[in-house]
Coordinates of C-alpha atoms (C1' of nucleotides) in Angstrom, one line a residue:
Chain A
M20 CA 9.4 -28.6 10.2
T21 CA 10.1 -24.8 12.2
L22 CA 8.4 -22.6 10.2
L23 CA 7.8 -20.9 13.1
E24 CA 10.7 -18.6 13.8
N25 CA 11.2 -17.3 17.2
T26 CA 8.2 -15.6 17.5
S27 CA 10.6 -13.4 20.4
T28 CA 7.9 -11.8 21.8
P29 CA 5.5 -13.6 23.4
P30 CA 4.3 -10.8 25.9
D31 CA 4.3 -8.1 25.6
P32 CA 3.1 -6.2 22.8
V33 CA 0.1 -7.8 23.1
T34 CA 0.7 -9.3 19.4
E35 CA -1.1 -6.0 17.9
D36 CA -1.8 -7.8 14.4
R37 CA -1.5 -11.8 14.5
S38 CA -2.6 -11.5 10.9
M39 CA 0.0 -9.4 9.9
A40 CA 2.7 -11.6 12.2
I41 CA 1.4 -14.3 10.1
R42 CA 1.6 -12.6 7.0
E43 CA 5.3 -11.6 7.8
T44 CA 6.3 -15.5 8.8
L45 CA 5.1 -17.0 6.3
R46 CA 6.3 -13.9 3.7
N47 CA 10.1 -14.8 5.5
A48 CA 9.6 -18.7 4.9
I49 CA 8.3 -18.2 1.2
I50 CA 10.5 -15.9 0.3
D51 CA 13.8 -17.6 1.2
R52 CA 12.6 -20.9 -0.2
R53 CA 11.7 -23.2 3.2
L54 CA 8.0 -23.2 1.0
A55 CA 8.6 -24.2 -2.2
P56 CA 6.4 -22.3 -5.5
G57 CA 3.6 -24.5 -5.5
T58 CA 2.9 -25.7 -1.8
K59 CA -0.4 -25.8 -0.5
L60 CA -1.2 -23.2 2.3
S61 CA -4.6 -24.5 3.4
E62 CA -6.4 -22.2 6.1
A63 CA -6.9 -24.8 8.5
E64 CA -2.8 -26.1 8.5
V65 CA -2.5 -22.2 8.9
G66 CA -4.5 -21.8 11.6
A67 CA -3.2 -25.1 13.2
L68 CA 0.3 -24.0 12.4
F69 CA 0.0 -20.8 14.5
D70 CA -2.6 -21.6 16.6
V71 CA -5.9 -19.2 15.9
S72 CA -9.1 -19.3 13.7
R73 CA -9.2 -20.2 9.7
T74 CA -10.5 -16.7 9.9
V75 CA -7.0 -15.0 11.3
A76 CA -5.5 -17.5 9.0
R77 CA -7.1 -17.0 5.9
A78 CA -6.7 -12.9 6.8
A79 CA -3.2 -14.0 6.1
L80 CA -2.9 -15.9 3.3
Q81 CA -5.6 -12.4 1.5
M82 CA -2.5 -10.2 1.9
L83 CA 0.0 -12.7 0.6
T84 CA -2.4 -12.8 -2.3
F85 CA -2.3 -9.0 -2.7
E86 CA 1.7 -9.2 -2.6
G87 CA 1.7 -12.3 -5.3
L88 CA 3.2 -14.7 -3.4
V89 CA 0.4 -16.6 -3.3
K90 CA -2.2 -17.3 -5.3
T91 CA -5.6 -18.2 -4.4
E92 CA -8.3 -20.4 -6.6
R93 CA -11.4 -20.3 -5.3
N94 CA -13.0 -23.0 -3.7
R95 CA -9.4 -24.4 -4.5
G96 CA -7.2 -22.7 -2.0
A97 CA -3.9 -21.0 -1.5
F98 CA -0.7 -21.7 -3.1
V99 CA 2.8 -20.4 -3.2
S100 CA 3.2 -18.3 -6.2
H101 CA 4.1 -20.2 -9.0
P102 CA 5.6 -17.2 -11.8
T103 CA 5.7 -17.5 -15.1
P104 CA 8.6 -16.5 -17.0
E105 CA 6.3 -14.2 -18.8
E106 CA 6.1 -12.7 -14.9
A107 CA 9.2 -12.9 -14.3
R108 CA 10.4 -10.7 -17.1
Q109 CA 7.6 -8.3 -15.9
I110 CA 8.6 -8.1 -12.4
F111 CA 12.2 -6.9 -13.8
A112 CA 11.0 -4.6 -16.3
S113 CA 9.2 -2.6 -13.4
R114 CA 12.2 -2.9 -10.7
R115 CA 14.1 -1.1 -14.1
L116 CA 11.7 1.7 -14.0
I117 CA 11.3 2.3 -9.7
E118 CA 14.7 1.5 -8.7
P119 CA 17.1 3.8 -11.1
G120 CA 14.9 6.4 -9.1
I121 CA 14.6 5.2 -5.9
V122 CA 18.9 5.3 -6.5
A123 CA 18.5 8.5 -7.4
A124 CA 16.3 9.3 -4.4
A125 CA 18.9 7.6 -1.9
S126 CA 21.8 9.4 -3.1
E127 CA 20.1 12.9 -1.6
R128 CA 19.5 11.5 1.6
I129 CA 21.5 9.4 2.7
T130 CA 23.5 10.5 5.7
P131 CA 27.0 8.6 7.0
D132 CA 24.6 6.5 9.1
D133 CA 22.8 5.5 6.7
I134 CA 25.8 5.0 5.3
A135 CA 27.2 2.4 8.3
R136 CA 24.7 0.4 8.6
F137 CA 25.1 -0.9 4.8
R138 CA 28.5 -1.5 4.5
E139 CA 27.6 -3.4 7.3
Q140 CA 24.5 -5.3 5.8
L141 CA 27.1 -5.9 3.0
I142 CA 29.9 -7.3 5.1
E143 CA 26.8 -10.0 6.6
E144 CA 25.9 -10.6 3.6
E145 CA 29.5 -11.2 1.8
R146 CA 29.4 -14.0 5.1
H147 CA 27.2 -15.8 3.7
I148 CA 28.2 -16.2 0.4
N149 CA 31.4 -17.9 2.2
E150 CA 29.8 -19.9 4.0
R151 CA 28.2 -23.7 2.7
G152 CA 25.2 -24.9 3.1
P153 CA 21.3 -24.2 2.1
A154 CA 20.7 -22.1 5.1
A155 CA 23.3 -20.0 3.9
R156 CA 22.1 -19.8 0.5
R157 CA 18.9 -18.7 2.1
A158 CA 20.2 -15.8 4.4
E159 CA 22.3 -15.3 1.2
I160 CA 19.5 -14.2 -0.7
K161 CA 17.6 -12.9 1.7
A162 CA 20.4 -10.4 2.7
S163 CA 20.7 -9.7 -0.8
G164 CA 17.3 -8.3 -1.6
D165 CA 17.6 -6.4 1.5
F166 CA 20.1 -4.0 0.1
H167 CA 17.6 -2.8 -2.6
L168 CA 15.0 -2.8 0.3
M169 CA 17.2 -0.9 3.0
L170 CA 17.7 2.0 -0.3
A171 CA 14.1 2.2 -0.6
S172 CA 13.6 2.8 3.1
V173 CA 16.2 6.0 2.7
A174 CA 15.0 6.6 -0.7
G175 CA 11.9 7.6 1.8
N176 CA 9.0 6.8 0.0
A177 CA 6.9 4.9 1.8
I178 CA 4.8 4.3 -1.5
L179 CA 7.9 3.5 -3.4
Q180 CA 9.2 1.2 -0.4
R181 CA 6.1 -0.9 -0.5
F182 CA 6.0 -1.8 -4.3
M183 CA 9.9 -2.6 -3.6
D184 CA 9.0 -4.8 -1.0
E185 CA 6.8 -6.7 -3.0
L186 CA 9.3 -6.8 -6.2
V187 CA 11.8 -7.9 -4.1
A188 CA 9.7 -10.6 -2.6
R189 CA 8.7 -11.8 -5.9
S190 CA 12.5 -11.6 -7.1
S191 CA 13.3 -14.3 -4.4
L192 CA 10.9 -16.7 -6.1
V193 CA 11.7 -16.2 -9.4
I194 CA 15.2 -16.6 -8.9
A195 CA 14.6 -19.9 -6.8
L196 CA 12.4 -21.0 -9.8
Y197 CA 15.0 -20.1 -12.5
G198 CA 18.0 -19.2 -11.5
R199 CA 20.8 -21.0 -12.9
S200 CA 23.7 -20.6 -10.1
G201 CA 21.6 -19.7 -7.5
V202 CA 22.6 -16.0 -7.1
S203 CA 25.1 -14.0 -8.9
S204 CA 27.9 -13.2 -6.8
C205 CA 28.6 -10.8 -9.1
G206 CA 25.9 -8.9 -7.7
H207 CA 27.4 -8.5 -4.3
S208 CA 30.2 -6.5 -5.5
E209 CA 28.2 -4.0 -7.6
H210 CA 26.0 -3.8 -4.1
F211 CA 29.3 -2.0 -3.4
A212 CA 30.3 -0.4 -6.4
I213 CA 27.0 1.0 -6.0
L214 CA 26.6 2.2 -2.8
D215 CA 30.1 3.7 -3.1
L216 CA 28.7 5.7 -5.8
I217 CA 25.8 6.9 -3.7
E218 CA 28.3 7.7 -0.6
R219 CA 30.4 9.6 -3.6
G220 CA 27.2 11.9 -4.3
D221 CA 27.6 10.5 -8.2
A222 CA 23.5 9.8 -8.3
K223 CA 24.1 9.0 -11.9
R224 CA 26.3 6.9 -12.3
A225 CA 24.5 5.2 -9.3
A226 CA 21.8 5.0 -10.9
D227 CA 23.0 3.1 -14.2
L228 CA 24.8 1.0 -12.4
M229 CA 21.9 -0.1 -10.4
L230 CA 19.7 -0.1 -14.0
H231 CA 22.8 -2.7 -15.4
H232 CA 22.8 -4.9 -11.9
I233 CA 19.4 -5.9 -12.5
D234 CA 20.2 -6.3 -15.6
H235 CA 22.7 -8.7 -14.3
I236 CA 20.2 -10.4 -12.1
E237 CA 17.8 -11.2 -15.2
A238 CA 20.5 -12.4 -16.9
D239 CA 21.6 -14.8 -14.5
L240 CA 18.0 -16.3 -15.3
D241 CA 16.5 -19.3 -17.7
L242 CA 13.4 -17.2 -19.0
Q243 CA 12.9 -19.9 -21.7
P244 CA 9.0 -20.8 -22.0
K245 CA 8.7 -24.6 -20.9
Q246 CA 8.2 -25.8 -23.9
G247 CA 5.0 -28.9 -24.6
V248 CA 1.3 -27.4 -23.6
A249 CA 2.6 -26.3 -20.6
L250 CA 0.3 -29.1 -18.9
K251 CA -0.1 -27.5 -15.7
D252 CA 3.4 -25.9 -15.2
V253 CA 3.2 -27.3 -11.5
L254 CA 3.9 -30.5 -13.0
A255 CA 7.5 -29.9 -13.0
T256 CA 8.4 -29.3 -9.6
G257 CA 5.9 -31.9 -8.6
Chain B
M4 CA -27.3 7.6 -1.5
T5 CA -27.2 5.0 -4.5
L6 CA -24.0 3.5 -3.3
L7 CA -24.7 0.6 -5.2
E8 CA -24.7 0.9 -9.1
N9 CA -26.2 -1.2 -11.8
T10 CA -24.7 -4.5 -10.3
S11 CA -26.3 -5.6 -14.0
T12 CA -25.6 -8.9 -13.2
P13 CA -27.2 -10.9 -10.0
P14 CA -28.4 -14.0 -11.9
D15 CA -25.9 -15.6 -14.7
P16 CA -21.9 -15.4 -13.8
V17 CA -22.5 -16.3 -9.9
T18 CA -21.3 -13.3 -9.0
E19 CA -17.6 -14.9 -8.9
D20 CA -16.5 -13.2 -5.8
R21 CA -18.1 -11.2 -3.7
S22 CA -16.5 -9.6 -1.7
M23 CA -13.9 -8.3 -5.2
A24 CA -17.6 -7.1 -6.9
I25 CA -17.9 -5.0 -3.8
R26 CA -14.7 -3.7 -3.2
E27 CA -15.0 -2.2 -7.2
T28 CA -18.2 -0.4 -6.5
L29 CA -16.4 1.1 -3.0
R30 CA -13.5 1.7 -5.1
N31 CA -15.6 4.1 -7.7
A32 CA -17.5 5.6 -4.9
I33 CA -14.1 6.8 -3.9
I34 CA -12.7 7.9 -6.8
D35 CA -15.2 9.8 -8.1
R36 CA -15.6 11.0 -4.6
R37 CA -19.2 10.1 -3.5
L38 CA -17.5 9.0 -0.8
A39 CA -15.2 11.7 1.3
P40 CA -12.2 11.0 2.6
G41 CA -13.0 10.5 6.3
T42 CA -16.1 8.7 5.8
K43 CA -16.9 6.1 8.3
L44 CA -16.9 2.9 6.3
S45 CA -18.4 0.2 9.6
E46 CA -18.3 -3.3 8.6
A47 CA -21.8 -3.9 9.7
E48 CA -22.9 -1.4 7.2
V49 CA -21.2 -2.2 4.2
G50 CA -22.8 -5.3 4.6
A51 CA -25.9 -4.5 5.0
L52 CA -25.5 -2.7 2.0
F53 CA -24.3 -5.0 -0.2
D54 CA -26.4 -7.7 1.7
V55 CA -23.5 -10.2 3.0
S56 CA -22.4 -10.7 6.2
R57 CA -19.6 -9.0 7.7
T58 CA -17.2 -11.0 6.7
V59 CA -17.4 -10.5 3.5
A60 CA -17.6 -6.7 3.8
R61 CA -14.4 -7.0 5.7
A62 CA -12.8 -8.7 2.9
A63 CA -13.5 -6.1 0.8
L64 CA -12.2 -3.3 3.2
Q65 CA -8.5 -5.0 4.2
M66 CA -8.5 -5.1 0.2
L67 CA -8.8 -1.4 -0.2
T68 CA -6.8 -1.3 2.8
F69 CA -4.1 -2.7 0.7
E70 CA -4.7 -0.3 -1.8
G71 CA -4.2 2.5 0.6
L72 CA -8.0 3.8 -0.3
V73 CA -9.2 3.1 3.1
K74 CA -7.3 3.5 6.4
T75 CA -8.0 0.8 9.1
E76 CA -6.9 1.7 13.1
R77 CA -7.0 -1.4 15.2
N78 CA -10.3 -1.8 17.1
R79 CA -11.8 1.2 15.4
G80 CA -12.7 0.6 12.1
A81 CA -12.0 1.7 8.9
F82 CA -12.1 5.2 6.7
V83 CA -12.2 6.5 3.5
S84 CA -8.3 7.6 3.1
H85 CA -7.5 11.2 3.9
P86 CA -3.8 11.4 2.7
T87 CA -1.7 14.1 4.3
P88 CA 0.4 16.8 1.4
E89 CA 3.4 14.1 2.2
E90 CA 1.6 11.3 1.5
A91 CA 0.4 13.1 -2.1
R92 CA 3.6 14.0 -3.1
Q93 CA 5.0 10.7 -3.0
I94 CA 2.1 9.9 -5.0
F95 CA 3.3 11.7 -7.7
A96 CA 7.1 11.0 -6.8
S97 CA 5.9 7.8 -7.7
R98 CA 4.0 8.4 -10.5
R99 CA 7.0 10.2 -12.4
L100 CA 9.0 7.6 -12.1
I101 CA 6.7 4.7 -13.4
E102 CA 3.9 6.4 -16.3
P103 CA 7.4 7.8 -18.3
G104 CA 8.3 4.5 -18.4
I105 CA 4.9 3.0 -19.0
V106 CA 4.7 5.7 -22.3
A107 CA 7.6 4.3 -23.4
A108 CA 6.4 0.5 -23.5
A109 CA 3.2 1.3 -24.6
S110 CA 5.1 3.3 -27.9
E111 CA 5.9 0.3 -28.5
R112 CA 2.6 -2.3 -28.3
I113 CA -0.2 0.1 -29.1
T114 CA -2.1 -1.0 -32.1
P115 CA -4.0 1.3 -34.7
D116 CA -7.7 -0.3 -32.5
D117 CA -6.0 0.7 -29.3
I118 CA -5.7 4.1 -30.8
A119 CA -9.2 4.0 -31.8
R120 CA -10.6 3.3 -28.6
F121 CA -8.3 6.0 -26.6
R122 CA -9.4 8.8 -29.0
E123 CA -13.2 7.5 -28.5
Q124 CA -12.2 7.9 -24.5
L125 CA -10.4 11.3 -24.8
I126 CA -14.0 12.5 -26.7
E127 CA -15.9 11.3 -23.7
E128 CA -13.7 13.0 -21.4
E129 CA -14.4 16.4 -23.6
R130 CA -18.1 15.9 -23.2
H131 CA -17.6 16.2 -19.3
I132 CA -15.6 18.7 -19.1
N133 CA -18.4 20.7 -20.9
E134 CA -20.5 19.4 -19.1
R135 CA -21.7 21.7 -15.6
G136 CA -22.7 20.0 -12.1
P137 CA -21.0 17.5 -9.4
A138 CA -21.7 14.5 -11.8
A139 CA -19.8 15.2 -14.8
R140 CA -17.2 16.8 -12.8
R141 CA -17.0 13.3 -11.0
A142 CA -16.7 11.9 -14.9
E143 CA -14.3 14.0 -15.6
I144 CA -11.9 12.7 -12.9
K145 CA -12.7 9.7 -13.3
A146 CA -12.1 9.1 -16.9
S147 CA -8.8 11.6 -16.8
G148 CA -7.9 9.3 -14.5
D149 CA -8.8 6.3 -17.0
F150 CA -6.2 7.9 -19.9
H151 CA -3.7 7.3 -17.8
L152 CA -5.1 3.2 -17.1
M153 CA -5.2 2.4 -20.3
L154 CA -1.9 3.7 -21.8
A155 CA -1.0 1.4 -18.7
S156 CA -3.1 -1.4 -19.7
V157 CA -1.4 -1.1 -23.5
A158 CA 1.9 -1.6 -21.7
G159 CA 1.5 -4.9 -21.3
N160 CA 2.7 -5.4 -18.0
A161 CA 0.7 -6.4 -15.2
I162 CA 2.9 -5.2 -12.3
L163 CA 3.0 -1.9 -13.8
Q164 CA -0.6 -2.5 -14.6
R165 CA -1.9 -2.5 -10.5
F166 CA 0.8 -0.2 -9.1
M167 CA -1.2 2.3 -11.5
D168 CA -4.6 1.3 -10.6
E169 CA -3.3 2.5 -6.9
L170 CA -1.9 5.6 -7.7
V171 CA -4.6 7.0 -10.2
A172 CA -6.9 5.9 -7.6
R173 CA -5.2 7.6 -4.8
S174 CA -4.3 10.6 -7.1
S175 CA -8.0 11.2 -7.3
L176 CA -8.7 11.3 -3.8
V177 CA -5.5 13.5 -3.2
I178 CA -7.2 15.9 -6.1
A179 CA -11.1 15.7 -3.8
L180 CA -8.8 17.2 -1.1
Y181 CA -5.8 19.9 -2.3
G182 CA -6.7 20.4 -5.9
R183 CA -7.1 24.5 -6.6
S184 CA -10.0 24.0 -9.6
G185 CA -10.7 20.6 -9.5
V186 CA -8.9 19.2 -12.1
S187 CA -6.9 21.0 -14.1
S188 CA -8.4 21.3 -18.3
C189 CA -5.1 21.5 -19.5
G190 CA -4.3 18.1 -18.6
H191 CA -6.9 16.7 -21.5
S192 CA -5.3 18.7 -24.2
E193 CA -2.2 17.3 -22.6
H194 CA -4.0 13.8 -23.2
F195 CA -3.9 14.5 -26.5
A196 CA -0.9 15.8 -27.4
I197 CA 0.9 12.8 -25.6
L198 CA -1.3 10.0 -27.2
D199 CA -0.2 12.4 -30.8
L200 CA 3.0 11.7 -30.0
I201 CA 2.4 8.1 -29.3
E202 CA 0.9 7.3 -32.4
R203 CA 4.0 9.0 -34.3
G204 CA 5.9 6.6 -32.7
D205 CA 7.9 9.6 -30.8
A206 CA 8.2 7.4 -27.9
K207 CA 11.2 9.9 -26.4
R208 CA 9.1 13.4 -26.3
A209 CA 5.3 11.5 -25.0
A210 CA 7.3 9.9 -21.9
D211 CA 8.7 13.7 -21.5
L212 CA 5.3 15.4 -22.0
M213 CA 4.1 13.2 -19.2
L214 CA 6.4 13.7 -17.1
H215 CA 5.5 17.4 -17.8
H216 CA 2.1 16.5 -18.1
I217 CA 2.0 14.9 -14.3
D218 CA 3.9 18.8 -12.9
H219 CA 1.6 19.9 -13.8
I220 CA -1.3 18.0 -12.3
E221 CA 0.5 18.6 -9.5
A222 CA 1.4 22.3 -9.8
D223 CA -2.4 22.2 -9.3
L224 CA -2.3 21.3 -5.8
D225 CA -2.4 23.0 -2.8
L226 CA 0.2 21.0 -0.9
Q227 CA 1.2 23.4 2.4
P228 CA 1.8 21.4 5.4
K229 CA -1.8 22.2 7.4
Q230 CA -0.2 24.7 9.9
G231 CA -1.0 24.2 13.4
V232 CA 0.2 21.4 15.3
A233 CA -2.2 19.8 13.5
L234 CA -4.4 19.0 15.3
K235 CA -6.0 15.4 14.1
D236 CA -6.0 16.9 10.2
V237 CA -9.2 15.2 9.8
L238 CA -10.4 18.1 12.5
A239 CA -9.9 20.5 9.2
T240 CA -12.7 18.5 6.7
G241 CA -15.1 17.9 9.9
Chain C
dG2 C1' -9.6 -53.7 -19.9
dA3 C1' -10.7 -48.4 -20.9
dC4 C1' -14.4 -45.7 -19.5
dT5 C1' -17.9 -43.3 -17.1
dT6 C1' -20.5 -42.4 -12.9
dT7 C1' -20.5 -41.5 -8.2
dC8 C1' -19.9 -40.8 -3.8
dA9 C1' -17.5 -40.0 0.3
dG10 C1' -14.2 -37.1 1.9
dA11 C1' -12.2 -32.7 2.5
dT12 C1' -11.6 -27.7 2.2
dT13 C1' -13.2 -23.1 1.0
dG14 C1' -17.3 -19.7 1.4
dC15 C1' -20.0 -17.3 4.0
dA16 C1' -22.6 -16.6 8.4
dT17 C1' -23.3 -16.0 12.8
dA18 C1' -22.3 -15.7 18.2
dC19 C1' -19.4 -15.0 21.6
dA20 C1' -15.4 -11.9 23.5
dA21 C1' -12.5 -7.9 23.5
dT22 C1' -12.2 -2.8 22.7
dT23 C1' -13.5 1.3 21.8
dT24 C1' -16.6 5.7 23.0
dG25 C1' -20.0 9.4 24.5
dG26 C1' -22.6 9.9 28.1
dA27 C1' -23.9 10.3 32.6
dC28 C1' -23.6 11.1 37.5
dA29 C1' -20.8 11.7 41.3
dG30 C1' -17.6 14.8 43.9
dC31 C1' -14.7 19.4 43.8
Chain D
dG27 C1' -19.9 25.1 36.2
dC28 C1' -16.1 22.5 35.1
dT29 C1' -13.4 17.3 35.9
dG30 C1' -12.9 13.1 37.0
dT31 C1' -14.5 8.0 36.6
dC32 C1' -18.2 4.3 35.0
dC33 C1' -21.0 2.2 32.8
dA34 C1' -23.9 1.4 28.4
dA35 C1' -24.3 1.0 23.5
dA36 C1' -21.9 0.3 19.4
dT37 C1' -18.0 -1.9 16.9
dT38 C1' -14.1 -4.5 15.6
dG39 C1' -11.6 -9.4 16.7
dT40 C1' -12.5 -13.8 16.8
dA41 C1' -13.5 -18.4 16.5
dT42 C1' -16.6 -22.3 15.2
dG43 C1' -21.3 -24.2 12.3
dC44 C1' -22.9 -24.8 8.4
dA45 C1' -23.7 -25.1 2.8
dA46 C1' -21.5 -25.7 -1.5
dT47 C1' -17.5 -27.0 -4.0
dC48 C1' -14.0 -30.0 -5.7
dT49 C1' -11.2 -34.2 -5.4
dG50 C1' -10.0 -38.5 -5.7
dA51 C1' -11.3 -43.2 -5.8
dA52 C1' -14.2 -47.0 -5.6
dA53 C1' -17.5 -49.0 -8.8
dG54 C1' -20.3 -49.9 -12.1
dT55 C1' -20.8 -50.3 -17.6
dC56 C1' -19.5 -51.0 -22.3

DNA sequence: GACTTTCAGATTGCATACAATTTGGACAGC
DNA sequence: GCTGTCCAAATTGTATGCAATCTGAAAGTC
């Protein structure tokens, strides 16, 4: 299992914070489903994988816990989060509140340069959609989320950006668990349409479309509260 | 300095997570200004105060860092956050996005029982306003924030509730740093008005008033970007 | 045979020891 | 007297060791 992606920079930046780097790597692995919900992340294992002590691994896991990507149970350990349907609804409810505002802010601040980068990103996204295989699916999910994160970045509010980081990451988990069609490909065309409206300066319509877009993503989910006595949830995924 | 408030429960609940308890205590101390922005929180000192090792103290500080209440600089330590005017604006911009939605959600879910608890809380708030002294001021700020947090709690979205926890806490810091009149007492009457509108089922008006309320709080701040070459910011507070 | 009990292995919680880094001041040089 | 260098105290970063807790299975009992 190649969890460690190209660490790329072992020499220069002196690894300015190892637990942060581990967090990022694990985060990406969770977001694009290389680590399935429910997977146990033991401190020793993580430490061994990244060649650090349990102390550092533990710090990384604690950060992920705060982001809601990992759930730790006292004296039992850390596991990749397995959001319930209710949590899923709350995640999307939160996004419905925040993202229209982000679109509005982004509309006011976006530069032609930004727009060029967005178009590039969307073309990249399209490329993944047309490819086959699980790797392409992962890249597609990641790219789809990145569009929303780029908007948050342009909006220029660091706090909202962090909230969105968390919400988008957790949305990936939810889609992995409850998505019907993997990723609704209609989502991609909506990204294009939103960008167009923003470029045209029609912030109101762009925000409205974003709202619909989120609705569409959520509509693609199957959020039936698992019947039965909910015997540990995880049992279903094994 | 009595940082440690009545720890009340040393025997039974087996201190189900000490770093969490420390976080809560420090958090409260920061929120009601017993710990001023810029104050250094060394691991050893915190550990000694709570009679735990640096490991546990460090975990608590890391949590506070994630919440934005503490800022840690590598190899230098942790300090109570000292938000810039720009951060302050972002905090309130975020609240303007989220809180109207919370009011709307709370309007739909609030029970007569909740309303009774709100009234109690508002009366408590009023009591602090009419008292004199720094302790009363602290209690007033805390109570004022608690109103917003109670709304978030009633709204029934755990994620938004956590976001609000962070935003309200950081708002306290901002008000401590940039507030002109301490706490605008008009804010209190607005709390009453918001609750009335919610009780009457007028969610739209309640949300609008909440928006105004946030505007009023922010209007009471002096967010001039400190002139000069911003020589370390902190220098001003010494 | 099914159920309870006990215990060993494994894992986390926490404390401590050591290494790396920063900081403030003493001291030397100009 | 002022500036620059170097060093020691203090503080953080990390690794590791030990105690506490949980898990799963073997052994014992009904």
